[in-house]
Coordinates of C-alpha atoms and ligand atoms in Angstrom, one line a residue:
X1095 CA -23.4 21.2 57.6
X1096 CA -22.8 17.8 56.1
X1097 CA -21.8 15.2 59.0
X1098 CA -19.5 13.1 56.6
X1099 CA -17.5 12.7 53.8
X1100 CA -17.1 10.5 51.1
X1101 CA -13.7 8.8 49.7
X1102 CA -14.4 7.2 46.4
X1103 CA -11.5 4.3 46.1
X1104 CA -10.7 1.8 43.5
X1105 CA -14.7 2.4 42.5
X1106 CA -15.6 2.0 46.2
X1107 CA -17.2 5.0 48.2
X1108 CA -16.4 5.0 52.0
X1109 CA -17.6 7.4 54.2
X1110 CA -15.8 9.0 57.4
X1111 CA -17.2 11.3 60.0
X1112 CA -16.6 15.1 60.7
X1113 CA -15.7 16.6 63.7
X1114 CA -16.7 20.2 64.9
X1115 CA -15.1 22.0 67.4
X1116 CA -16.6 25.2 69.6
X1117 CA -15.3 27.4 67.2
X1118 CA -16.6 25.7 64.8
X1119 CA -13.3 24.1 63.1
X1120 CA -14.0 21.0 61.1
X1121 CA -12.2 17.9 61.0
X1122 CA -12.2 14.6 59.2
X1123 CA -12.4 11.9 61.5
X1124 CA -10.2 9.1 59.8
X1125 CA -9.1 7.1 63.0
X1126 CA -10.6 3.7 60.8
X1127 CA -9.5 4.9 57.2
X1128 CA -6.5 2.5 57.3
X1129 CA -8.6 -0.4 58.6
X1130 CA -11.4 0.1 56.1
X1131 CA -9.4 0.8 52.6
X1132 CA -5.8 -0.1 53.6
X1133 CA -4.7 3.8 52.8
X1134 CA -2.8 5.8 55.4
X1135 CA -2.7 9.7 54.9
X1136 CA 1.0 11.6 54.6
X1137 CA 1.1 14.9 55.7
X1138 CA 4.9 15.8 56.6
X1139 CA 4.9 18.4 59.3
X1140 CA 1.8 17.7 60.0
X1141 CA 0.4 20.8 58.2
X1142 CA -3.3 19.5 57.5
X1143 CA -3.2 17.1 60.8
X1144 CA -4.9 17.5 64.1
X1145 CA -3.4 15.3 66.7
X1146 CA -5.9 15.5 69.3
X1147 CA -8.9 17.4 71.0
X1148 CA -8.1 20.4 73.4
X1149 CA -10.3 22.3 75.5
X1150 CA -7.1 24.6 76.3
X1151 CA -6.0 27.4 73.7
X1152 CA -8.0 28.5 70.6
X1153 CA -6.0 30.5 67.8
X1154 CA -7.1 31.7 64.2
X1155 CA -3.9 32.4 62.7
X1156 CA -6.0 34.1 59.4
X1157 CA -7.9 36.2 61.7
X1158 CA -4.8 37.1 64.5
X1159 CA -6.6 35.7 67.8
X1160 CA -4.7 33.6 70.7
X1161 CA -7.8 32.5 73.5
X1162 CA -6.1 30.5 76.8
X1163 CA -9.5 28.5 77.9
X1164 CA -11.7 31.4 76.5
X1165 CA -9.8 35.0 77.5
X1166 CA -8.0 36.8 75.4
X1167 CA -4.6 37.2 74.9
X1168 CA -4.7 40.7 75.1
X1169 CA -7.0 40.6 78.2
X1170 CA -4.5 38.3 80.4
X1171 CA -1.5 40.4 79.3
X1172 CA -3.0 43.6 80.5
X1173 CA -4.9 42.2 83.6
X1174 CA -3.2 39.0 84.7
X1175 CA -0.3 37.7 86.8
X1176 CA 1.8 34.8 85.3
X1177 CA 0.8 32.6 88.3
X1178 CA -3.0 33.5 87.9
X1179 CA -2.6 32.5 84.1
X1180 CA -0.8 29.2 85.0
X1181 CA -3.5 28.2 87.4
X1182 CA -6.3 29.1 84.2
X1183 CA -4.0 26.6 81.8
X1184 CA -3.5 24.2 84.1
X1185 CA -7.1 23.8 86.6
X1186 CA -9.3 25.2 83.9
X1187 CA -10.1 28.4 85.8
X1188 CA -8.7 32.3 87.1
X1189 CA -8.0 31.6 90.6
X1190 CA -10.4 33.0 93.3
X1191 CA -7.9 35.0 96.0
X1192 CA -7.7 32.1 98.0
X1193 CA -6.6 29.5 95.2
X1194 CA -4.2 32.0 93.9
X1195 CA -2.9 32.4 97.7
X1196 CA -2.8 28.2 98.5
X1197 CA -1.2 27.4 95.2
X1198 CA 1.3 30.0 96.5
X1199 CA 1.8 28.3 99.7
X1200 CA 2.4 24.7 98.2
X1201 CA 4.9 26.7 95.7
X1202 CA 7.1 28.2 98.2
X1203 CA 6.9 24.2 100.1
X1204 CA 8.3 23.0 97.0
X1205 CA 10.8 25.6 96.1
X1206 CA 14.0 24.1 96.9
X1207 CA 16.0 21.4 94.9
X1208 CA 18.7 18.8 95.8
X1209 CA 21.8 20.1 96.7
X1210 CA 23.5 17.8 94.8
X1211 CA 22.0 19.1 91.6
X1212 CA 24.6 22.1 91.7
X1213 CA 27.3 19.5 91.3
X1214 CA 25.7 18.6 88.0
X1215 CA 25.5 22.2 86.9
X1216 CA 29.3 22.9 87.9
X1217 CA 30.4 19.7 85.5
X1218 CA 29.1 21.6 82.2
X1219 CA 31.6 23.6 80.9
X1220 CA 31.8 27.5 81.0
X1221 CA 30.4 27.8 77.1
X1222 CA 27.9 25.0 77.2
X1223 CA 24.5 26.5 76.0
X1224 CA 21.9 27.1 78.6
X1225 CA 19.3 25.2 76.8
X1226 CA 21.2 22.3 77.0
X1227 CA 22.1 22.5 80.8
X1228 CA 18.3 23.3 81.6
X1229 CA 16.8 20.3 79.9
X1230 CA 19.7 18.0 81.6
X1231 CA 18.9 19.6 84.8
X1232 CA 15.1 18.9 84.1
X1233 CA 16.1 16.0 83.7
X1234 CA 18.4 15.0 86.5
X1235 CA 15.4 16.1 88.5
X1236 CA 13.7 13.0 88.3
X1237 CA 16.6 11.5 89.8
X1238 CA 16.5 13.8 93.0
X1239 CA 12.3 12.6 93.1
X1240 CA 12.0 9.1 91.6
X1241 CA 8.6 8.2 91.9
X1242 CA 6.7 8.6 88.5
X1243 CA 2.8 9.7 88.8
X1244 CA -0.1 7.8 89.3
X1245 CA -2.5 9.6 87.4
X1246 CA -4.9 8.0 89.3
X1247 CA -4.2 9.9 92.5
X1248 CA -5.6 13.7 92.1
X1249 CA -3.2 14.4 95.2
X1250 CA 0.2 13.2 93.1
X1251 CA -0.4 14.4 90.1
X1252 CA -0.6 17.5 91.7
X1253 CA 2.6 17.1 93.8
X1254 CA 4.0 16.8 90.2
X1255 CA 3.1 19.9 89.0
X1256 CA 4.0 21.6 91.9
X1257 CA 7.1 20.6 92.2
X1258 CA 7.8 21.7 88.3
X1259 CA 6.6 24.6 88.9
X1260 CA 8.6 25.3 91.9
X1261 CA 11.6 24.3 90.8
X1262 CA 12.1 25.1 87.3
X1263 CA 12.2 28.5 88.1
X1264 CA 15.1 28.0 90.3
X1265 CA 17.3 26.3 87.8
X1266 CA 16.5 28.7 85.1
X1267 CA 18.0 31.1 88.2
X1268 CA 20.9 29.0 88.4
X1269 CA 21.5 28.4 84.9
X1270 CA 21.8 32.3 84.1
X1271 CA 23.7 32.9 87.7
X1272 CA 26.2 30.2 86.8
X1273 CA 26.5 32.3 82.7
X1274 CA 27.0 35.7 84.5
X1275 CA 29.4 34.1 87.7
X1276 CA 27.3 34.9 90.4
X1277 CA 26.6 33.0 93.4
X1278 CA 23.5 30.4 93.4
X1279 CA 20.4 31.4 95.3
X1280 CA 17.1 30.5 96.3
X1281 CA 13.5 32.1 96.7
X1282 CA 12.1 34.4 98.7
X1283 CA 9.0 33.4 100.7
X1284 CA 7.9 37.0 101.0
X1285 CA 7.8 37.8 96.9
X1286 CA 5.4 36.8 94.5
X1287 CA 6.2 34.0 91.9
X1288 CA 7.5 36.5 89.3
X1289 CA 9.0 38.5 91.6
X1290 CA 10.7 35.6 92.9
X1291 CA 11.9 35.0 88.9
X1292 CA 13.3 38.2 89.0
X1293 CA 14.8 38.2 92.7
X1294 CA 16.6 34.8 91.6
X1295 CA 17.7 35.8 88.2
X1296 CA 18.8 39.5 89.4
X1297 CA 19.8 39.8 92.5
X1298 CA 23.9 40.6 93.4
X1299 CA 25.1 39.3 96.3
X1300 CA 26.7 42.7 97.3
X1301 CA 23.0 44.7 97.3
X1302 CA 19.6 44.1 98.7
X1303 CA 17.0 43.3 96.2
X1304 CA 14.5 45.8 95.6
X1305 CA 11.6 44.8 93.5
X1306 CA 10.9 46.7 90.2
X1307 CA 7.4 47.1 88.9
X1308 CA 8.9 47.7 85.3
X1309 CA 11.0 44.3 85.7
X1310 CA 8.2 42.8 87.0
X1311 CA 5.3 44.0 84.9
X1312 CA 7.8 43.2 81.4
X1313 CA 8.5 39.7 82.8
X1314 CA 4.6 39.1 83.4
X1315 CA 3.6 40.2 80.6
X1316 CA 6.3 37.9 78.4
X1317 CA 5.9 34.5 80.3
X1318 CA 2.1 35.3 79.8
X1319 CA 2.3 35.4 76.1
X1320 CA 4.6 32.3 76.3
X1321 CA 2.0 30.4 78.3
X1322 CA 0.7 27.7 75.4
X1323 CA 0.6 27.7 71.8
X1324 CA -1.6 25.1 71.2
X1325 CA 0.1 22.1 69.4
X1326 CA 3.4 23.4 68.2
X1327 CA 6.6 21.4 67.9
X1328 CA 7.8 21.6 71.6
X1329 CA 3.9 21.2 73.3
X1330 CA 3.5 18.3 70.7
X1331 CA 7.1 16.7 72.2
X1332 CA 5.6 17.0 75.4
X1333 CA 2.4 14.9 74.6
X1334 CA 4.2 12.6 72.5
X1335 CA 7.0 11.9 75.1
X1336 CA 3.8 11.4 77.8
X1337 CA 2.3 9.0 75.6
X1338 CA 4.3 6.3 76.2
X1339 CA 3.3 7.3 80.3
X1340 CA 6.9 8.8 80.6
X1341 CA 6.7 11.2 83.5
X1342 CA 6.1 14.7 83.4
X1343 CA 9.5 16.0 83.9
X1344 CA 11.0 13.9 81.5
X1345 CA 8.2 14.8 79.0
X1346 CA 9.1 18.7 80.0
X1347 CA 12.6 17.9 79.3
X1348 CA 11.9 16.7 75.8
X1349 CA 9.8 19.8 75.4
X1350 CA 13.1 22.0 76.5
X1351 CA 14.8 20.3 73.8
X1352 CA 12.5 20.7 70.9
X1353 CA 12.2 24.5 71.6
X1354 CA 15.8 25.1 71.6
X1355 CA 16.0 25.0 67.6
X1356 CA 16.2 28.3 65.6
X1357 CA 12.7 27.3 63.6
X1358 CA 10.6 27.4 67.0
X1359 CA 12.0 29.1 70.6
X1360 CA 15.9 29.7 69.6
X1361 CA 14.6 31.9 67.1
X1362 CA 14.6 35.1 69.6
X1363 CA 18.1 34.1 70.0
X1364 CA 18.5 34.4 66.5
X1365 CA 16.6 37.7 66.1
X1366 CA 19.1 39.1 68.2
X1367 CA 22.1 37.9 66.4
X1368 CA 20.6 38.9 63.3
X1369 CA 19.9 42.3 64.4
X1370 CA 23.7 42.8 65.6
X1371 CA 25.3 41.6 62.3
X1372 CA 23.0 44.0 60.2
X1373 CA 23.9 46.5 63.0
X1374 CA 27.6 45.2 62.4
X1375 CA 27.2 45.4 58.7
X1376 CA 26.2 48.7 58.4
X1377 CA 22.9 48.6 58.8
X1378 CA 22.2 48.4 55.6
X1379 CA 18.3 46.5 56.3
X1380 CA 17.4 46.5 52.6
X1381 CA 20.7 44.4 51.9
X1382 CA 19.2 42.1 54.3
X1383 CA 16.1 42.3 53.0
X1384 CA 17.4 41.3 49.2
X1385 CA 19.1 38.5 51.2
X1386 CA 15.6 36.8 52.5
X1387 CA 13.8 36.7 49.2
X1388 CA 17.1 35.5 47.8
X1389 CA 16.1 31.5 47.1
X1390 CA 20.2 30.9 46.6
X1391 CA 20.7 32.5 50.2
X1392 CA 20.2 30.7 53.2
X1393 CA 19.4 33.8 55.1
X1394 CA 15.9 34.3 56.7
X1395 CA 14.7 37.2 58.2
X1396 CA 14.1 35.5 61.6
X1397 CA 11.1 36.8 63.8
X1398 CA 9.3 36.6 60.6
X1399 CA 6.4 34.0 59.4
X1400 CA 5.0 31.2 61.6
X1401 CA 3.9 28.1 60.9
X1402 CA 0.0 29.2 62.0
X1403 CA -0.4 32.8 61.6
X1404 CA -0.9 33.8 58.4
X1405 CA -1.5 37.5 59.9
X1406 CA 0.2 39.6 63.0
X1407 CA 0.7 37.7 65.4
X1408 CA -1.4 38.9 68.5
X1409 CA 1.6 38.6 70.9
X1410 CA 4.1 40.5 68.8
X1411 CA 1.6 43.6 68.8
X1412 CA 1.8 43.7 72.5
X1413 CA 5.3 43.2 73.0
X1414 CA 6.2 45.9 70.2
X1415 CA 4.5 48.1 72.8
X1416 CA 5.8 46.7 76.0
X1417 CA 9.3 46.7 74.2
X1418 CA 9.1 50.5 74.0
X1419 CA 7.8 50.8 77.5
X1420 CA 10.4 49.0 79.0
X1421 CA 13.3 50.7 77.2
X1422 CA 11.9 54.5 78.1
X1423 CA 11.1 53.4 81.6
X1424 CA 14.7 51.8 82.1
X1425 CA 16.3 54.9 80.2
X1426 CA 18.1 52.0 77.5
X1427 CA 18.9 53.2 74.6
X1428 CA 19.3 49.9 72.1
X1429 CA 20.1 51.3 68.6
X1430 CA 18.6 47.4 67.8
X1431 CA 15.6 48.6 67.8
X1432 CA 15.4 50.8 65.1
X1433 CA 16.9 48.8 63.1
X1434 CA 14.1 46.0 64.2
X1435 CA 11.6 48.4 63.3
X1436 CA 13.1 50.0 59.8
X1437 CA 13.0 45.8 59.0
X1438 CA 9.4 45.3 60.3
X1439 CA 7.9 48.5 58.0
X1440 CA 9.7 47.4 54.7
X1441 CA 9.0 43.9 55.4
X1442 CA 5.1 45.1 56.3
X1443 CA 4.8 46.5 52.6
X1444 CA 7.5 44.2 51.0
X1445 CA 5.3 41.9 48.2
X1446 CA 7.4 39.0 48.6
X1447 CA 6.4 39.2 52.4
X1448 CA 2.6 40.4 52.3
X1449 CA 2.1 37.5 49.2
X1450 CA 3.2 34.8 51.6
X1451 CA 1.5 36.2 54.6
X1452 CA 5.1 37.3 56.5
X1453 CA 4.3 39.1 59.7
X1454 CA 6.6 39.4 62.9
X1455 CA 6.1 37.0 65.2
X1456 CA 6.6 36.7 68.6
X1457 CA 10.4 36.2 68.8
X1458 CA 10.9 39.4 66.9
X1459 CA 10.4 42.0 70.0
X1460 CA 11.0 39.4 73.2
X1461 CA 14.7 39.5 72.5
X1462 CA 15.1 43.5 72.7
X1463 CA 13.3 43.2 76.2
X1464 CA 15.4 40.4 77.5
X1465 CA 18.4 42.4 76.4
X1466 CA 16.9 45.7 78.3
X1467 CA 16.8 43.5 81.7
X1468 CA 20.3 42.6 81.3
X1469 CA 19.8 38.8 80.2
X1470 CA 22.2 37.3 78.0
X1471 CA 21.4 36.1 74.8
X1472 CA 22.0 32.8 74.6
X1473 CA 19.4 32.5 78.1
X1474 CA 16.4 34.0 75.8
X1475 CA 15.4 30.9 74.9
X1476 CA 15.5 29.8 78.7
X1477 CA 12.9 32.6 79.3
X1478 CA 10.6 31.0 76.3
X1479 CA 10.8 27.7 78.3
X1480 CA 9.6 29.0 81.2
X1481 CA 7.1 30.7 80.1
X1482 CA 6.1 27.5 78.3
X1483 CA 5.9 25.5 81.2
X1484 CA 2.1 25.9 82.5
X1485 CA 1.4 24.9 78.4
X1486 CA 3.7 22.2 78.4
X1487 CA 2.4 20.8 81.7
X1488 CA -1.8 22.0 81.2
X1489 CA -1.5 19.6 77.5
X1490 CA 0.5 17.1 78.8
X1491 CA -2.4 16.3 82.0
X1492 CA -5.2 16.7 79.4
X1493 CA -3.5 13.8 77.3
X1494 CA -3.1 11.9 80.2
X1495 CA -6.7 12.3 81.3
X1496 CA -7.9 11.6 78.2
X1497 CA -6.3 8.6 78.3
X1498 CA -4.5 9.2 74.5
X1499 CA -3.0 6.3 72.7
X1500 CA 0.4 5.9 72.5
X1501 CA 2.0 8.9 69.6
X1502 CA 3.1 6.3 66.7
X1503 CA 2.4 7.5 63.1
X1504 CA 3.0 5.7 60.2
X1505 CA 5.2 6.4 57.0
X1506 CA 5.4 5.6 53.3
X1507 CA 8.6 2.9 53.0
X1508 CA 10.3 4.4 49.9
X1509 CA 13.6 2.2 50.3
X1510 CA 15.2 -0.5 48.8
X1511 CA 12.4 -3.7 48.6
X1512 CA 13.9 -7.0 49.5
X1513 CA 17.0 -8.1 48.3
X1514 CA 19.7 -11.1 48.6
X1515 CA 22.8 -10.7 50.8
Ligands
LIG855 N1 12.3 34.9 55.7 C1 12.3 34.7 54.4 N2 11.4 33.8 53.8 C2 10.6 33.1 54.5 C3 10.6 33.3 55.9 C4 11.5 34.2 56.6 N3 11.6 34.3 57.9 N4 9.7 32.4 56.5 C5 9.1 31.8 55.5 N5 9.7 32.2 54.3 C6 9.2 31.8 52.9 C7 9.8 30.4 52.6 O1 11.1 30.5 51.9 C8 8.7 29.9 51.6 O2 8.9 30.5 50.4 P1 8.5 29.8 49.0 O3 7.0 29.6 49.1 O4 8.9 30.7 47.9 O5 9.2 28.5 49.0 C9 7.4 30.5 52.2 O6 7.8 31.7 52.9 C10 6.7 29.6 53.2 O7 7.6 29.2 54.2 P2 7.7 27.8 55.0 O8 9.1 27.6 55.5 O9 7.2 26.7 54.0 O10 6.6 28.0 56.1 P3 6.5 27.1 57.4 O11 5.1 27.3 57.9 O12 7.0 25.7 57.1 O13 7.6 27.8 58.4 C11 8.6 29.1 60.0 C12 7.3 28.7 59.4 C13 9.5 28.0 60.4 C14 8.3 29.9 61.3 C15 9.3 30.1 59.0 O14 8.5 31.2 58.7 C16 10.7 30.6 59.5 O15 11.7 29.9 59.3 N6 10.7 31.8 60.1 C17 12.0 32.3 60.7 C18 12.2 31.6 62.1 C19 11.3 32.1 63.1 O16 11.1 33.3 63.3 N7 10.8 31.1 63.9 C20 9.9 31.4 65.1 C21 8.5 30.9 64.9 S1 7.5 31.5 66.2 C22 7.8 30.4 67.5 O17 8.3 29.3 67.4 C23 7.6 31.0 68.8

């Protein structure tokens, strides 16, 4: 392989590096382009652009494959538990038994937040979306723990993440306990971190909680395929936000906001609602199908296409499956999903869809299982969050560490040049 290239400029030639990665991904290194010829590159959305080096997820999106530091997707799904896969994004490693049980421990230490932080949630009114009231809660966070992180200190950068992953469970709890008017709770020392998700999100205040392995095994499997993403729009919020050494929960709370749009994690929101006006409709899926190729019609078959996979996406082929699991085990019978599968087949053989590489994403099955479990829809983008966290937190210490510039890219002026007043 060559080790450069060439730019030939007003009949100069300059010459910049390339940049392999371990999966052999090449890169043109043009951190001095603008100081050599005066040219900056433009690349809205940042389509060509790599922002930065990362040793934590691999995915081909023309071949289908989604790694987390080297393990399959598939693999971690089936054999994993969330907290074992947060510990692999965030330390490097699987747990041994006794990691796994100490980062337990320190969990449950940290698992309680400020009183006073339910006065904050009680001010939002009744209809405010729970996206919003998550990220402001995130937020007020740093005001119930002030002191930002030394990244210098191994022991409180730690604290940090502990305490984010301790807590934001609990006020995704609250923020679906305060939707559905029941009574805000705590953890359970004696359950394991996603049964404790479970346990706070379900549990009535009239019955004793009694674990489920199908409730349990579902929300594994979905906060797993969540985990990281590489560096899509919220992840890249998150390192950006860092970058100017903002703290982490700040950072997570800009993350909370970028995900909440219907292009990115409010899109299994909007599978959902999509689903229940075709259902609504009729159920007419080939009206809704002339609709999306209609260039004069807003409509997009959301759940379809993704910015990187230009072929199934890995995680929708397991959920498909878990979504059916889940349904039989729980006896539901969603009439949504037939029409979620009637759409996936004709979009699957559709040549407006297979010419521009349409496949279901992720978003397209999570919804039907969130519905299953009883969570309301405008909270399925909560779960996305959550299951984002260890990604959001695992990129945001390896930008740190890496001690990354400051985020600030440049832009062609295209404005008015100067003028009198
Ligand atoms: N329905 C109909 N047409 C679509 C769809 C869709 N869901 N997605 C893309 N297209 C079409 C576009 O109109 C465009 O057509 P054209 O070439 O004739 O102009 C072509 O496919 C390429 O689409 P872009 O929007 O340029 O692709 P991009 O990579 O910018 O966008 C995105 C990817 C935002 C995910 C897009 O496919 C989309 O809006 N999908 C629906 C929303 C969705 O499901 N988002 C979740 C993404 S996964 C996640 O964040 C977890």
């Amino acid at each position: 392989m060559e080790d450069k290239v060439q730019l030939i400029y007003d009949s100069k030639t300059y010459e910049f590096p390339l940049v392999k990665g371990t999966e052999n991904e090449i890169a043109i290194d043009i951190k001095s382009l603008r100081a050599e010829t005066g040219l900056i590159t433009l690349d809205p959305g940042f389509k060509n652009s790599g922002s930065c080096k990362s040793e934590i997820t691999f995915l081909d999106g023309e071949k289908g494959i989604l790694r987390y530091r080297g393990y399959s997707i598939e693999d971690l799904a089936n054999k994993s538990s969330f907290l074992e896969v947060i510990y692999l994004l965030i330390f490097g490693e699987l747990p041994t038994p006794e990691q796994l049980s100490k980062i337990e421990d320190e969990i449950r230490e940290e698992s309680l937040v400020d009183e006073d932080l339910k006065a904050i949630l009680k001010s939002f009114p009744k209809g405010a979306h729970p996206m919003g009231i998550l990220s402001s809660l995130t937020s007020a966070l740093i005001a119930f723990n002030p002191s930002s992180v030394d990244i210098n200190s191994e022991a409180e950068f730690h604290k940090a993440i502990i305490m984010i992953l301790a807590k934001l469970p609990v006020l995704v709890s609250w923020t679906q306990r305060r939707v559905k008017g029941l009574p805000l709770i705590y953890s359970d020392d004696s359950l394991s971190y996603t049964e404790n998700i479970a346990q706070m999100m379900f549990k009535k205040p009239n019955k004793e909680y009694s674990s489920n392995p199908t409730i349990v095994n579902a929300l594994n499997k979905l906060l797993i395929l969540h985990a990281d993403h590489e560096q899509n729009c919220s992840t890249s919020t998150v390192r950006i936000v860092g970058s100017s050494h903002a703290g982490l929960f700040a950072s997570i709370s800009a993350g909370i906001s970028a995900l909440w749009g219907p292009l990115h994690g409010g899109a299994n929101q909007a599978v959902i609602e999509m689903l229940e006006q075709i259902k609504m409709d009729g159920g007419d899926t080939k009206k809704f199908m002339a609709k999306a190729k209609d260039k004069n019609d807003p409509f997009r078959l959301m759940g379809f296409g993704h910015r990187v996979y230009k072929n199934f996406d890995p995680r929708a082929k397991i959920i498909k499956v878990t979504a059916d699991e889940v349904l039989k085990e729980l006896g539901v019978n969603d009439p949504i999903l037939d029409i979620a599968k009637a759409l996936e087949l004709e979009a699957l053989k559709d040549p407006y869809f297979v010419e521009r590489k349409l496949y279901p994403n992720v978003d397209f099955y999570s919804g039907i299982i969130y519905r299953a479990l009883g969570i309301p829809t405008e909270m399925f983008t909560v779960m996305f969050a959550m299951g984002r966290l260890p990604g959001w937190i695992a990129q945001w210490k390896e930008m740190r560490l890496n001690k990354e510039p400051i985020g600030r890219p440049r832009q062609v002026y295209t404005g008015q040049t100067s003028r009198e007043l």
